[in-house]
């Protein structure tokens, strides 16, 4: 049986997060696709990571704001939290391409906004690399259905981002 990591869907109030993690581990999962500053806010990150690993789960990635201009200013803070948990990857889960996640179905950014995002993604790739971290992008369906100049946004991303950027492919959308 294939075991995969659990994506960041938690109890809404996060009150039962450790019971949820134990349930996931009991099912045979080996990892979570989230960090503990998100999943268990307010707790000591190093202790929480140890507690998670004692359950048999590995925290795989640290979240990065989809507002990449904001993210550039938060690299040191994000890196500190990632290192405290032993996490090696930082993942962005949205961009101007996927505005509809927050602004309504069918809303996507402009070509210029997308290209500006790619510039910031390249900068973030450099900055996280300097911190010993790998920058990743998690796709949704938007990147495949949004088309600029006859090319879908995902292909634009492949052509325009630093080759060190890794993809956290959500195969449900691919």
Tab-separated table of C-alpha atoms in Angstrom:
chain	number	residue	atom	x	y	z
A	1	UNK	CA	0.000	0.000	0.000
A	2	UNK	CA	1.311	3.452	-0.928
A	3	UNK	CA	1.690	5.857	1.982
A	4	UNK	CA	1.656	9.552	1.309
A	5	UNK	CA	1.863	12.704	3.354
A	6	UNK	CA	-1.242	14.377	4.712
A	7	UNK	CA	-1.896	17.869	3.313
A	8	UNK	CA	-2.729	20.653	5.767
A	9	UNK	CA	-6.392	19.955	6.404
A	10	UNK	CA	-6.891	20.058	10.153
A	11	UNK	CA	-9.770	20.389	12.609
A	12	UNK	CA	-10.993	23.955	12.081
A	13	UNK	CA	-10.204	25.133	15.616
A	14	UNK	CA	-7.054	22.952	15.740
A	15	UNK	CA	-8.103	21.732	19.193
A	16	UNK	CA	-7.652	18.069	18.313
A	17	UNK	CA	-4.554	18.416	16.132
A	18	UNK	CA	-2.440	15.904	18.083
A	19	UNK	CA	-5.276	13.351	18.054
A	20	UNK	CA	-5.530	13.929	14.301
A	21	UNK	CA	-1.778	13.368	13.874
A	22	UNK	CA	-1.941	10.157	15.912
A	23	UNK	CA	-4.864	8.973	13.761
A	24	UNK	CA	-2.814	9.682	10.599
A	25	UNK	CA	0.197	7.824	11.996
A	26	UNK	CA	-2.021	4.892	13.007
A	27	UNK	CA	-3.268	4.737	9.403
A	28	UNK	CA	0.350	4.362	8.279
A	29	UNK	CA	1.116	7.852	7.016
A	30	UNK	CA	4.739	8.890	7.393
A	31	UNK	CA	4.645	12.637	6.805
A	32	UNK	CA	2.584	15.804	6.925
A	33	UNK	CA	2.710	18.458	4.212
A	34	UNK	CA	2.684	21.352	6.666
A	35	UNK	CA	4.704	22.891	9.435
A	36	UNK	CA	3.899	23.018	13.103
A	37	UNK	CA	3.789	26.815	13.395
A	38	UNK	CA	0.627	26.427	11.279
A	39	UNK	CA	-0.662	23.142	12.693
A	40	UNK	CA	0.056	23.716	16.393
A	41	UNK	CA	0.532	27.480	16.812
A	42	UNK	CA	1.915	28.749	20.082
A	43	UNK	CA	3.788	25.561	20.909
A	44	UNK	CA	7.578	25.249	20.989
A	45	UNK	CA	8.491	24.231	17.436
A	46	UNK	CA	11.446	22.015	18.316
A	47	UNK	CA	9.455	20.154	20.977
A	48	UNK	CA	6.444	19.830	18.678
A	49	UNK	CA	8.615	18.453	15.869
A	50	UNK	CA	10.070	15.887	18.274
A	51	UNK	CA	6.568	14.949	19.437
A	52	UNK	CA	5.451	14.564	15.816
A	53	UNK	CA	8.443	12.380	14.961
A	54	UNK	CA	7.730	10.229	18.020
A	55	UNK	CA	4.363	9.507	16.399
A	56	UNK	CA	6.224	8.414	13.251
A	57	UNK	CA	5.402	11.513	11.190
A	58	UNK	CA	7.856	13.875	9.506
A	59	UNK	CA	6.986	17.554	8.888
A	60	UNK	CA	7.880	18.037	5.219
A	61	UNK	CA	7.559	21.717	4.452
A	62	UNK	CA	7.201	25.212	5.847
A	63	UNK	CA	4.529	27.453	4.342
A	64	UNK	CA	5.389	30.648	2.472
A	65	UNK	CA	2.949	33.529	1.845
A	66	UNK	CA	1.588	33.720	-1.696
A	67	UNK	CA	2.194	37.464	-1.480
A	68	UNK	CA	5.781	37.068	-2.612
A	69	UNK	CA	6.764	40.679	-1.956
A	70	UNK	CA	5.748	40.138	1.679
A	71	UNK	CA	7.524	36.772	1.725
A	72	UNK	CA	10.867	38.311	0.682
A	73	UNK	CA	10.783	40.360	3.884
A	74	UNK	CA	9.968	37.308	5.987
A	75	UNK	CA	12.678	34.902	4.770
A	76	UNK	CA	14.706	35.052	8.008
A	77	UNK	CA	11.606	34.398	10.141
A	78	UNK	CA	10.446	31.534	7.914
A	79	UNK	CA	13.945	30.013	7.857
A	80	UNK	CA	14.224	30.176	11.642
A	81	UNK	CA	10.919	28.310	12.050
A	82	UNK	CA	11.885	25.741	9.417
A	83	UNK	CA	15.271	25.057	11.010
A	84	UNK	CA	13.669	24.699	14.469
A	85	UNK	CA	11.560	21.853	13.060
A	86	UNK	CA	14.278	20.239	10.957
A	87	UNK	CA	12.365	21.131	7.783
A	88	UNK	CA	14.349	21.517	4.553
A	89	UNK	CA	11.648	22.878	2.211
A	90	UNK	CA	9.551	26.048	2.065
A	91	UNK	CA	6.415	25.878	-0.079
A	92	UNK	CA	4.192	28.575	-1.558
A	93	UNK	CA	0.618	27.400	-2.070
A	94	UNK	CA	-0.695	30.240	-4.218
A	95	UNK	CA	0.245	33.099	-6.523
A	96	UNK	CA	-1.509	35.717	-8.633
A	97	UNK	CA	-2.443	32.878	-10.994
A	98	UNK	CA	-4.630	31.319	-8.303
A	99	UNK	CA	-6.383	34.467	-7.047
A	100	UNK	CA	-9.723	32.680	-7.297
A	101	UNK	CA	-8.839	30.705	-4.152
A	102	UNK	CA	-9.391	33.947	-2.225
A	103	UNK	CA	-11.341	36.183	-4.609
A	104	UNK	CA	-13.875	33.898	-6.298
A	105	UNK	CA	-14.014	31.261	-8.991
A	106	UNK	CA	-12.614	32.343	-12.344
A	107	UNK	CA	-10.553	35.237	-10.988
A	108	UNK	CA	-6.900	35.095	-11.961
A	109	UNK	CA	-4.137	37.635	-12.139
A	110	UNK	CA	-2.846	39.398	-15.201
A	111	UNK	CA	0.101	38.315	-17.294
A	112	UNK	CA	2.185	41.129	-15.771
A	113	UNK	CA	1.264	40.040	-12.229
A	114	UNK	CA	2.288	36.492	-13.069
A	115	UNK	CA	5.633	37.630	-14.464
A	116	UNK	CA	6.220	39.786	-11.371
A	117	UNK	CA	5.469	36.718	-9.229
A	118	UNK	CA	8.094	34.770	-11.166
A	119	UNK	CA	10.672	37.493	-10.433
A	120	UNK	CA	9.854	37.246	-6.725
A	121	UNK	CA	9.895	33.442	-6.867
A	122	UNK	CA	13.379	33.584	-8.370
A	123	UNK	CA	14.476	35.945	-5.588
A	124	UNK	CA	12.933	33.699	-2.939
A	125	UNK	CA	14.659	30.677	-4.460
A	126	UNK	CA	17.996	32.486	-4.019
A	127	UNK	CA	17.236	33.700	-0.495
A	128	UNK	CA	16.017	30.346	0.789
A	129	UNK	CA	18.988	28.622	-0.856
A	130	UNK	CA	21.263	30.935	1.151
A	131	UNK	CA	19.416	29.730	4.277
A	132	UNK	CA	19.997	26.079	3.330
A	133	UNK	CA	16.366	25.597	2.297
A	134	UNK	CA	14.689	24.553	-0.946
A	135	UNK	CA	11.880	26.758	-2.247
A	136	UNK	CA	8.882	24.914	-3.720
A	137	UNK	CA	5.600	25.768	-5.395
A	138	UNK	CA	2.407	23.760	-4.817
A	139	UNK	CA	0.136	23.787	-7.850
A	140	UNK	CA	-3.635	23.811	-8.190
A	141	UNK	CA	-5.807	23.584	-11.295
A	142	UNK	CA	-5.449	27.322	-11.985
A	143	UNK	CA	-1.937	26.976	-13.356
A	144	UNK	CA	-3.191	24.565	-16.016
A	145	UNK	CA	-6.362	26.355	-17.134
A	146	UNK	CA	-5.113	29.954	-17.070
A	147	UNK	CA	-3.661	30.819	-20.478
A	148	UNK	CA	-1.612	33.846	-21.505
A	149	UNK	CA	-0.473	34.294	-25.111
A	150	UNK	CA	-1.558	30.746	-25.949
A	151	UNK	CA	0.535	29.112	-23.187
A	152	UNK	CA	-0.819	27.847	-19.863
A	153	UNK	CA	0.497	29.484	-16.699
A	154	UNK	CA	2.246	26.324	-15.494
A	155	UNK	CA	4.329	26.189	-18.679
A	156	UNK	CA	5.099	29.907	-18.314
A	157	UNK	CA	6.336	29.081	-14.819
A	158	UNK	CA	8.559	26.289	-16.116
A	159	UNK	CA	10.081	28.640	-18.692
A	160	UNK	CA	10.613	31.592	-16.351
A	161	UNK	CA	11.592	30.402	-12.883
A	162	UNK	CA	14.985	29.468	-11.511
A	163	UNK	CA	15.647	25.767	-12.107
A	164	UNK	CA	16.343	25.381	-8.372
A	165	UNK	CA	12.640	25.995	-7.660
A	166	UNK	CA	11.035	22.622	-6.968
A	167	UNK	CA	7.417	21.679	-7.471
A	168	UNK	CA	5.236	20.145	-4.806
A	169	UNK	CA	2.962	18.613	-7.420
A	170	UNK	CA	-0.607	18.098	-6.367
A	171	UNK	CA	-1.350	15.142	-8.601
A	172	UNK	CA	-5.074	15.639	-8.104
A	173	UNK	CA	-4.789	18.634	-10.447
A	174	UNK	CA	-2.086	17.437	-12.832
